[in-house]
Amino acid sequence: MIFDCSTMSAATLYPLLAGTIVPRPIAWVSTVDAAGRSNLAPFSFFQLVSDQPPTLMISVNRKSDGRAKDTSVNISATSQLVVHLVSPSELALMNASAADFAAGDSEISALNIATVAATMVKPPRLAASLVSFECELVSLTPYPAAAPSCDIVLAKVVCLHIDDSLLGPDQRLKHDQIDWLARLGGQWYSHSQQPDNFQLARPATAELAVAALTKSESSE
Ligand SMILES: Cc1cc2nc3c(=O)[nH]c(=O)nc-3n(C[C@H](O)[C@H](O)[C@H](O)COP(=O)(O)O)c2cc1C
């Protein structure tokens, strides 16, 4: 079936896009408002977009009446955020923090989530988080400009926290210990440690890539 996006409503398009571009990592984002009150919410329209400089992207949808969500409002006001990755044990808290709390009401306080001061920015860091990124705003772009449906946030990572349990010798990550929740379509979730995860080296040259494929085809 071919879908012409120009003829489709947002309600029809969203589940087809968000349900096929999966799994998506979840950014659990803490911010503070201009008065210093904290806010926490999850976002799965989230990616690493550059490592030099280290830059993350989060897309925060507008509410149905076009108003910005608290996360967007706070980032506009203070230019800072902390992005946490979410362990499976944090599923219930992460989901609860997505509820529609009134502006200024802290999800962190309401849900009794322990925090510690961040090192370089004002928003608090979640104490139990195994990996978090302290970030400064690069740009917040209402998109599309004429009638924004979201605010696209580019954020520069200024400080990276990685729990020692995830690091081996030479500060290398223990890839088989990294387990984050991820968003699938509908109400489905997944997480990164799966029994059939595997390793694969990239071909060193184009010739080796072709030769390896030819060899595997002839042995089938
Ligand atoms: C797993 C998960 C992923 C979500 N991803 C997004 C997202 O990518 N963009 C978005 O605008 N809202 C997303 N939401 C909904 C927001 O978390 C929700 O609207 C929240 O109330 C926003 O909080 P705020 O107003 O404090 O910023 C997601 C919710 C969940 C549970």
PDB file of C-alpha atoms and ligand atoms in Angstrom:
ATOM      1  CA  MET A   1       0.000   0.000   0.000  1.00  0.00           C
ATOM      2  CA  ILE A   2       1.248   3.483  -0.830  1.00  0.00           C
ATOM      3  CA  PHE A   3       0.376   6.360   1.485  1.00  0.00           C
ATOM      4  CA  ASP A   4       0.393   9.898   0.103  1.00  0.00           C
ATOM      5  CA  CYS A   5       1.362  11.934   3.164  1.00  0.00           C
ATOM      6  CA  SER A   6      -0.121  15.140   1.735  1.00  0.00           C
ATOM      7  CA  THR A   7      -3.628  13.664   1.962  1.00  0.00           C
ATOM      8  CA  MET A   8      -3.291  12.194   5.458  1.00  0.00           C
ATOM      9  CA  SER A   9      -4.343  13.604   8.820  1.00  0.00           C
ATOM     10  CA  ALA A  10      -1.838  13.767  11.671  1.00  0.00           C
ATOM     11  CA  ALA A  11      -3.870  11.127  13.502  1.00  0.00           C
ATOM     12  CA  THR A  12      -3.451   8.660  10.612  1.00  0.00           C
ATOM     13  CA  LEU A  13       0.168   9.497   9.849  1.00  0.00           C
ATOM     14  CA  TYR A  14       1.576   9.460  13.391  1.00  0.00           C
ATOM     15  CA  PRO A  15       1.008   5.750  14.174  1.00  0.00           C
ATOM     16  CA  LEU A  16       2.432   4.702  10.795  1.00  0.00           C
ATOM     17  CA  LEU A  17       5.613   6.767  11.307  1.00  0.00           C
ATOM     18  CA  ALA A  18       6.120   6.200  15.035  1.00  0.00           C
ATOM     19  CA  GLY A  19       5.209   2.528  14.649  1.00  0.00           C
ATOM     20  CA  THR A  20       7.706   1.814  11.882  1.00  0.00           C
ATOM     21  CA  ILE A  21      10.689   3.925  12.980  1.00  0.00           C
ATOM     22  CA  VAL A  22      11.472   1.669  15.927  1.00  0.00           C
ATOM     23  CA  PRO A  23      13.012   1.076  18.388  1.00  0.00           C
ATOM     24  CA  ARG A  24      13.512   4.656  19.537  1.00  0.00           C
ATOM     25  CA  PRO A  25      15.624   5.462  22.602  1.00  0.00           C
ATOM     26  CA  ILE A  26      13.915   7.494  25.300  1.00  0.00           C
ATOM     27  CA  ALA A  27      15.327  10.798  26.566  1.00  0.00           C
ATOM     28  CA  TRP A  28      14.124  11.382  30.116  1.00  0.00           C
ATOM     29  CA  VAL A  29      14.567  15.143  30.326  1.00  0.00           C
ATOM     30  CA  SER A  30      14.877  17.269  33.446  1.00  0.00           C
ATOM     31  CA  THR A  31      14.613  21.045  33.178  1.00  0.00           C
ATOM     32  CA  VAL A  32      13.897  23.974  35.478  1.00  0.00           C
ATOM     33  CA  ASP A  33      11.616  26.930  34.842  1.00  0.00           C
ATOM     34  CA  ALA A  34      12.613  30.586  35.237  1.00  0.00           C
ATOM     35  CA  ALA A  35      11.733  30.349  38.957  1.00  0.00           C
ATOM     36  CA  GLY A  36      13.929  27.258  39.408  1.00  0.00           C
ATOM     37  CA  ARG A  37      11.074  24.718  39.702  1.00  0.00           C
ATOM     38  CA  SER A  38      11.983  21.324  38.245  1.00  0.00           C
ATOM     39  CA  ASN A  39      10.237  19.367  35.498  1.00  0.00           C
ATOM     40  CA  LEU A  40      10.734  15.837  34.154  1.00  0.00           C
ATOM     41  CA  ALA A  41       9.282  14.186  31.026  1.00  0.00           C
ATOM     42  CA  PRO A  42      10.170  11.418  28.534  1.00  0.00           C
ATOM     43  CA  PHE A  43      10.660  11.969  24.774  1.00  0.00           C
ATOM     44  CA  SER A  44      11.277   9.283  22.167  1.00  0.00           C
ATOM     45  CA  PHE A  45      11.724  11.615  19.199  1.00  0.00           C
ATOM     46  CA  PHE A  46      15.362  11.706  20.301  1.00  0.00           C
ATOM     47  CA  GLN A  47      18.776  11.034  18.755  1.00  0.00           C
ATOM     48  CA  LEU A  48      22.524  11.710  18.789  1.00  0.00           C
ATOM     49  CA  VAL A  49      23.024  13.992  15.768  1.00  0.00           C
ATOM     50  CA  SER A  50      26.716  14.880  16.082  1.00  0.00           C
ATOM     51  CA  ASP A  51      29.704  13.838  18.183  1.00  0.00           C
ATOM     52  CA  GLN A  52      31.823  16.919  17.278  1.00  0.00           C
ATOM     53  CA  PRO A  53      30.470  18.909  18.969  1.00  0.00           C
ATOM     54  CA  PRO A  54      28.500  16.345  20.985  1.00  0.00           C
ATOM     55  CA  THR A  55      24.901  17.204  20.124  1.00  0.00           C
ATOM     56  CA  LEU A  56      21.527  15.601  20.838  1.00  0.00           C
ATOM     57  CA  MET A  57      18.153  16.253  19.197  1.00  0.00           C
ATOM     58  CA  ILE A  58      14.808  16.089  20.964  1.00  0.00           C
ATOM     59  CA  SER A  59      11.530  16.951  19.330  1.00  0.00           C
ATOM     60  CA  VAL A  60       8.888  18.219  21.746  1.00  0.00           C
ATOM     61  CA  ASN A  61       5.404  18.223  20.236  1.00  0.00           C
ATOM     62  CA  ARG A  62       3.073  21.157  20.755  1.00  0.00           C
ATOM     63  CA  LYS A  63      -0.154  20.575  22.703  1.00  0.00           C
ATOM     64  CA  SER A  64      -3.371  20.269  20.683  1.00  0.00           C
ATOM     65  CA  ASP A  65      -4.062  24.009  21.198  1.00  0.00           C
ATOM     66  CA  GLY A  66      -0.590  24.895  19.840  1.00  0.00           C
ATOM     67  CA  ARG A  67       0.939  25.774  23.227  1.00  0.00           C
ATOM     68  CA  ALA A  68       4.462  24.542  24.007  1.00  0.00           C
ATOM     69  CA  LYS A  69       4.930  21.762  26.570  1.00  0.00           C
ATOM     70  CA  ASP A  70       6.614  22.627  29.886  1.00  0.00           C
ATOM     71  CA  THR A  71       9.917  21.059  28.762  1.00  0.00           C
ATOM     72  CA  SER A  72      10.036  23.379  25.748  1.00  0.00           C
ATOM     73  CA  VAL A  73       8.996  26.426  27.760  1.00  0.00           C
ATOM     74  CA  ASN A  74      11.692  25.706  30.364  1.00  0.00           C
ATOM     75  CA  ILE A  75      14.434  25.107  27.789  1.00  0.00           C
ATOM     76  CA  SER A  76      13.499  28.387  26.073  1.00  0.00           C
ATOM     77  CA  ALA A  77      13.683  30.177  29.426  1.00  0.00           C
ATOM     78  CA  THR A  78      16.881  28.674  30.865  1.00  0.00           C
ATOM     79  CA  SER A  79      18.787  27.114  27.904  1.00  0.00           C
ATOM     80  CA  GLN A  80      19.691  24.016  29.938  1.00  0.00           C
ATOM     81  CA  LEU A  81      18.535  20.409  30.255  1.00  0.00           C
ATOM     82  CA  VAL A  82      19.712  17.046  31.527  1.00  0.00           C
ATOM     83  CA  VAL A  83      18.958  13.991  29.371  1.00  0.00           C
ATOM     84  CA  HIS A  84      18.851  10.613  31.144  1.00  0.00           C
ATOM     85  CA  LEU A  85      18.678   7.202  29.505  1.00  0.00           C
ATOM     86  CA  VAL A  86      16.070   4.925  31.080  1.00  0.00           C
ATOM     87  CA  SER A  87      16.758   1.515  32.625  1.00  0.00           C
ATOM     88  CA  PRO A  88      14.014  -1.148  32.516  1.00  0.00           C
ATOM     89  CA  SER A  89      13.657  -0.851  36.319  1.00  0.00           C
ATOM     90  CA  GLU A  90      12.601   2.800  35.803  1.00  0.00           C
ATOM     91  CA  LEU A  91       9.689   1.991  33.479  1.00  0.00           C
ATOM     92  CA  ALA A  92       6.873   2.839  35.921  1.00  0.00           C
ATOM     93  CA  LEU A  93       8.434   6.143  37.032  1.00  0.00           C
ATOM     94  CA  MET A  94       9.256   7.166  33.459  1.00  0.00           C
ATOM     95  CA  ASN A  95       5.685   6.457  32.354  1.00  0.00           C
ATOM     96  CA  ALA A  96       4.199   8.287  35.354  1.00  0.00           C
ATOM     97  CA  SER A  97       6.329  11.343  34.559  1.00  0.00           C
ATOM     98  CA  ALA A  98       4.634  11.579  31.150  1.00  0.00           C
ATOM     99  CA  ALA A  99       1.299  12.429  32.779  1.00  0.00           C
ATOM    100  CA  ASP A 100      -0.026  15.939  32.267  1.00  0.00           C
ATOM    101  CA  PHE A 101       1.189  17.706  35.434  1.00  0.00           C
ATOM    102  CA  ALA A 102       0.292  21.396  35.693  1.00  0.00           C
ATOM    103  CA  ALA A 103       3.059  23.842  34.752  1.00  0.00           C
ATOM    104  CA  GLY A 104       5.202  24.467  37.821  1.00  0.00           C
ATOM    105  CA  ASP A 105       4.144  21.190  39.495  1.00  0.00           C
ATOM    106  CA  SER A 106       7.272  19.064  39.649  1.00  0.00           C
ATOM    107  CA  GLU A 107       6.978  15.457  38.474  1.00  0.00           C
ATOM    108  CA  ILE A 108      10.200  14.855  40.424  1.00  0.00           C
ATOM    109  CA  SER A 109       8.612  15.926  43.728  1.00  0.00           C
ATOM    110  CA  ALA A 110       5.218  14.351  43.040  1.00  0.00           C
ATOM    111  CA  LEU A 111       6.783  10.986  42.169  1.00  0.00           C
ATOM    112  CA  ASN A 112       9.420  11.174  44.912  1.00  0.00           C
ATOM    113  CA  ILE A 113      12.330  10.709  42.529  1.00  0.00           C
ATOM    114  CA  ALA A 114      15.733  11.166  44.181  1.00  0.00           C
ATOM    115  CA  THR A 115      17.995  13.738  42.512  1.00  0.00           C
ATOM    116  CA  VAL A 116      21.505  15.104  42.886  1.00  0.00           C
ATOM    117  CA  ALA A 117      22.861  18.464  41.746  1.00  0.00           C
ATOM    118  CA  ALA A 118      24.197  18.432  38.207  1.00  0.00           C
ATOM    119  CA  THR A 119      27.834  19.439  37.734  1.00  0.00           C
ATOM    120  CA  MET A 120      27.564  22.175  35.089  1.00  0.00           C
ATOM    121  CA  VAL A 121      23.863  23.021  34.672  1.00  0.00           C
ATOM    122  CA  LYS A 122      20.926  23.963  36.914  1.00  0.00           C
ATOM    123  CA  PRO A 123      18.385  21.162  36.230  1.00  0.00           C
ATOM    124  CA  PRO A 124      18.767  18.278  38.693  1.00  0.00           C
ATOM    125  CA  ARG A 125      20.157  14.881  37.746  1.00  0.00           C
ATOM    126  CA  LEU A 126      18.231  11.731  38.627  1.00  0.00           C
ATOM    127  CA  ALA A 127      20.284   9.973  41.299  1.00  0.00           C
ATOM    128  CA  ALA A 128      19.552   6.424  40.085  1.00  0.00           C
ATOM    129  CA  SER A 129      20.340   7.172  36.453  1.00  0.00           C
ATOM    130  CA  LEU A 130      23.201   5.094  35.005  1.00  0.00           C
ATOM    131  CA  VAL A 131      23.893   7.500  32.123  1.00  0.00           C
ATOM    132  CA  SER A 132      22.992  11.153  31.842  1.00  0.00           C
ATOM    133  CA  PHE A 133      24.038  14.078  29.690  1.00  0.00           C
ATOM    134  CA  GLU A 134      24.191  17.632  31.005  1.00  0.00           C
ATOM    135  CA  CYS A 135      23.300  19.889  28.076  1.00  0.00           C
ATOM    136  CA  GLU A 136      23.252  23.514  26.973  1.00  0.00           C
ATOM    137  CA  LEU A 137      20.770  24.653  24.342  1.00  0.00           C
ATOM    138  CA  VAL A 138      22.106  25.158  20.812  1.00  0.00           C
ATOM    139  CA  SER A 139      18.789  25.975  19.138  1.00  0.00           C
ATOM    140  CA  LEU A 140      15.070  25.564  19.710  1.00  0.00           C
ATOM    141  CA  THR A 141      13.235  25.706  16.405  1.00  0.00           C
ATOM    142  CA  PRO A 142       9.433  25.770  16.129  1.00  0.00           C
ATOM    143  CA  TYR A 143       8.654  23.461  13.177  1.00  0.00           C
ATOM    144  CA  PRO A 144       7.206  24.074  10.678  1.00  0.00           C
ATOM    145  CA  ALA A 145       7.634  27.828  11.110  1.00  0.00           C
ATOM    146  CA  ALA A 146       4.181  28.819   9.800  1.00  0.00           C
ATOM    147  CA  ALA A 147       2.180  26.519  12.104  1.00  0.00           C
ATOM    148  CA  PRO A 148       4.485  24.651  14.469  1.00  0.00           C
ATOM    149  CA  SER A 149       3.532  21.114  15.514  1.00  0.00           C
ATOM    150  CA  CYS A 150       6.706  20.718  17.560  1.00  0.00           C
ATOM    151  CA  ASP A 151       9.835  22.405  18.871  1.00  0.00           C
ATOM    152  CA  ILE A 152      13.043  20.805  17.629  1.00  0.00           C
ATOM    153  CA  VAL A 153      15.722  21.137  20.294  1.00  0.00           C
ATOM    154  CA  LEU A 154      19.418  20.778  19.496  1.00  0.00           C
ATOM    155  CA  ALA A 155      21.409  20.490  22.706  1.00  0.00           C
ATOM    156  CA  LYS A 156      25.174  20.379  23.213  1.00  0.00           C
ATOM    157  CA  VAL A 157      26.399  17.846  25.776  1.00  0.00           C
ATOM    158  CA  VAL A 158      28.737  19.647  28.180  1.00  0.00           C
ATOM    159  CA  CYS A 159      29.141  16.846  30.697  1.00  0.00           C
ATOM    160  CA  LEU A 160      28.613  13.109  30.501  1.00  0.00           C
ATOM    161  CA  HIS A 161      27.892  10.868  33.511  1.00  0.00           C
ATOM    162  CA  ILE A 162      28.406   7.124  33.085  1.00  0.00           C
ATOM    163  CA  ASP A 163      28.025   4.772  36.033  1.00  0.00           C
ATOM    164  CA  ASP A 164      31.239   2.873  36.793  1.00  0.00           C
ATOM    165  CA  SER A 165      29.346  -0.435  36.501  1.00  0.00           C
ATOM    166  CA  LEU A 166      29.079   0.183  32.746  1.00  0.00           C
ATOM    167  CA  LEU A 167      32.781   0.852  32.223  1.00  0.00           C
ATOM    168  CA  GLY A 168      35.548  -1.697  31.813  1.00  0.00           C
ATOM    169  CA  PRO A 169      39.305  -1.190  31.513  1.00  0.00           C
ATOM    170  CA  ASP A 170      40.417   1.917  29.579  1.00  0.00           C
ATOM    171  CA  GLN A 171      36.955   3.473  30.162  1.00  0.00           C
ATOM    172  CA  ARG A 172      35.492   1.301  27.444  1.00  0.00           C
ATOM    173  CA  LEU A 173      31.760   0.674  27.648  1.00  0.00           C
ATOM    174  CA  LYS A 174      30.567  -2.798  28.560  1.00  0.00           C
ATOM    175  CA  HIS A 175      28.194  -3.054  25.613  1.00  0.00           C
ATOM    176  CA  ASP A 176      26.572  -6.205  26.947  1.00  0.00           C
ATOM    177  CA  GLN A 177      25.551  -4.304  30.108  1.00  0.00           C
ATOM    178  CA  ILE A 178      23.928  -1.317  28.394  1.00  0.00           C
ATOM    179  CA  ASP A 179      20.200  -1.849  28.728  1.00  0.00           C
ATOM    180  CA  TRP A 180      17.841   1.028  27.980  1.00  0.00           C
ATOM    181  CA  LEU A 181      14.124   1.103  27.477  1.00  0.00           C
ATOM    182  CA  ALA A 182      13.063   1.883  23.927  1.00  0.00           C
ATOM    183  CA  ARG A 183       9.783   2.894  22.363  1.00  0.00           C
ATOM    184  CA  LEU A 184       8.041   0.800  19.728  1.00  0.00           C
ATOM    185  CA  GLY A 185       4.670   1.584  18.115  1.00  0.00           C
ATOM    186  CA  GLY A 186       1.310   1.708  19.881  1.00  0.00           C
ATOM    187  CA  GLN A 187       1.790   0.862  23.546  1.00  0.00           C
ATOM    188  CA  TRP A 188       4.737  -1.472  22.879  1.00  0.00           C
ATOM    189  CA  TYR A 189       8.141  -1.098  24.500  1.00  0.00           C
ATOM    190  CA  SER A 190      11.418  -2.929  24.159  1.00  0.00           C
ATOM    191  CA  HIS A 191      14.873  -2.752  25.732  1.00  0.00           C
ATOM    192  CA  SER A 192      18.348  -3.002  24.287  1.00  0.00           C
ATOM    193  CA  GLN A 193      19.684  -6.221  25.874  1.00  0.00           C
ATOM    194  CA  GLN A 194      18.052  -9.038  23.900  1.00  0.00           C
ATOM    195  CA  PRO A 195      19.270 -12.662  23.818  1.00  0.00           C
ATOM    196  CA  ASP A 196      19.842 -12.597  20.056  1.00  0.00           C
ATOM    197  CA  ASN A 197      21.922  -9.385  19.962  1.00  0.00           C
ATOM    198  CA  PHE A 198      25.074 -10.021  17.905  1.00  0.00           C
ATOM    199  CA  GLN A 199      28.359  -8.407  16.856  1.00  0.00           C
ATOM    200  CA  LEU A 200      29.410  -7.672  13.276  1.00  0.00           C
ATOM    201  CA  ALA A 201      32.623  -6.056  12.025  1.00  0.00           C
ATOM    202  CA  ARG A 202      32.377  -3.597   9.129  1.00  0.00           C
ATOM    203  CA  PRO A 203      34.079  -4.650   5.880  1.00  0.00           C
ATOM    204  CA  ALA A 204      37.527  -3.062   5.663  1.00  0.00           C
ATOM    205  CA  THR A 205      37.243  -2.417   1.900  1.00  0.00           C
ATOM    206  CA  ALA A 206      34.620  -2.519  -0.856  1.00  0.00           C
ATOM    207  CA  GLU A 207      36.372  -5.578  -2.364  1.00  0.00           C
ATOM    208  CA  LEU A 208      36.166  -7.482   0.926  1.00  0.00           C
ATOM    209  CA  ALA A 209      32.485  -6.520   1.271  1.00  0.00           C
ATOM    210  CA  VAL A 210      31.661  -7.961  -2.169  1.00  0.00           C
ATOM    211  CA  ALA A 211      33.866 -11.032  -1.626  1.00  0.00           C
ATOM    212  CA  ALA A 212      32.244 -11.814   1.749  1.00  0.00           C
ATOM    213  CA  LEU A 213      28.740 -11.628   0.225  1.00  0.00           C
ATOM    214  CA  THR A 214      29.726 -13.779  -2.791  1.00  0.00           C
ATOM    215  CA  LYS A 215      31.218 -16.377  -0.428  1.00  0.00           C
ATOM    216  CA  SER A 216      28.106 -16.508   1.776  1.00  0.00           C
ATOM    217  CA  GLU A 217      25.815 -16.768  -1.304  1.00  0.00           C
ATOM    218  CA  SER A 218      27.832 -19.665  -2.745  1.00  0.00           C
ATOM    219  CA  SER A 219      27.712 -21.546   0.563  1.00  0.00           C
ATOM    220  CA  GLU A 220      23.865 -21.294   0.750  1.00  0.00           C
TER     221      GLU A 220
HETATM  222  C1  LIG B   1       7.829   6.719  26.247  1.00  0.00           C
HETATM  223  C2  LIG B   1       7.272   8.075  25.942  1.00  0.00           C
HETATM  224  C3  LIG B   1       7.790   8.795  24.895  1.00  0.00           C
HETATM  225  C4  LIG B   1       7.299  10.064  24.602  1.00  0.00           C
HETATM  226  N1  LIG B   1       7.842  10.758  23.553  1.00  0.00           N
HETATM  227  C5  LIG B   1       7.421  12.009  23.291  1.00  0.00           C
HETATM  228  C6  LIG B   1       8.017  12.754  22.225  1.00  0.00           C
HETATM  229  O1  LIG B   1       8.933  12.296  21.534  1.00  0.00           O
HETATM  230  N2  LIG B   1       7.558  14.019  22.002  1.00  0.00           N
HETATM  231  C7  LIG B   1       6.569  14.567  22.777  1.00  0.00           C
HETATM  232  O2  LIG B   1       6.220  15.734  22.581  1.00  0.00           O
HETATM  233  N3  LIG B   1       5.988  13.884  23.772  1.00  0.00           N
HETATM  234  C8  LIG B   1       6.389  12.624  24.061  1.00  0.00           C
HETATM  235  N4  LIG B   1       5.827  11.919  25.095  1.00  0.00           N
HETATM  236  C9  LIG B   1       4.778  12.578  25.896  1.00  0.00           C
HETATM  237  C10 LIG B   1       5.369  13.564  26.923  1.00  0.00           C
HETATM  238  O3  LIG B   1       6.230  12.891  27.814  1.00  0.00           O
HETATM  239  C11 LIG B   1       4.213  14.202  27.701  1.00  0.00           C
HETATM  240  O4  LIG B   1       3.453  15.021  26.844  1.00  0.00           O
HETATM  241  C12 LIG B   1       4.656  15.019  28.914  1.00  0.00           C
HETATM  242  O5  LIG B   1       3.514  15.356  29.684  1.00  0.00           O
HETATM  243  C13 LIG B   1       5.345  16.314  28.544  1.00  0.00           C
HETATM  244  O6  LIG B   1       5.699  16.916  29.750  1.00  0.00           O
HETATM  245  P1  LIG B   1       5.981  18.453  29.942  1.00  0.00           P
HETATM  246  O7  LIG B   1       4.729  19.228  29.599  1.00  0.00           O
HETATM  247  O8  LIG B   1       6.346  18.531  31.412  1.00  0.00           O
HETATM  248  O9  LIG B   1       7.114  18.832  29.051  1.00  0.00           O
HETATM  249  C14 LIG B   1       6.251  10.628  25.388  1.00  0.00           C
HETATM  250  C15 LIG B   1       5.720   9.878  26.446  1.00  0.00           C
HETATM  251  C16 LIG B   1       6.211   8.610  26.718  1.00  0.00           C
HETATM  252  C17 LIG B   1       5.635   7.818  27.861  1.00  0.00           C
END
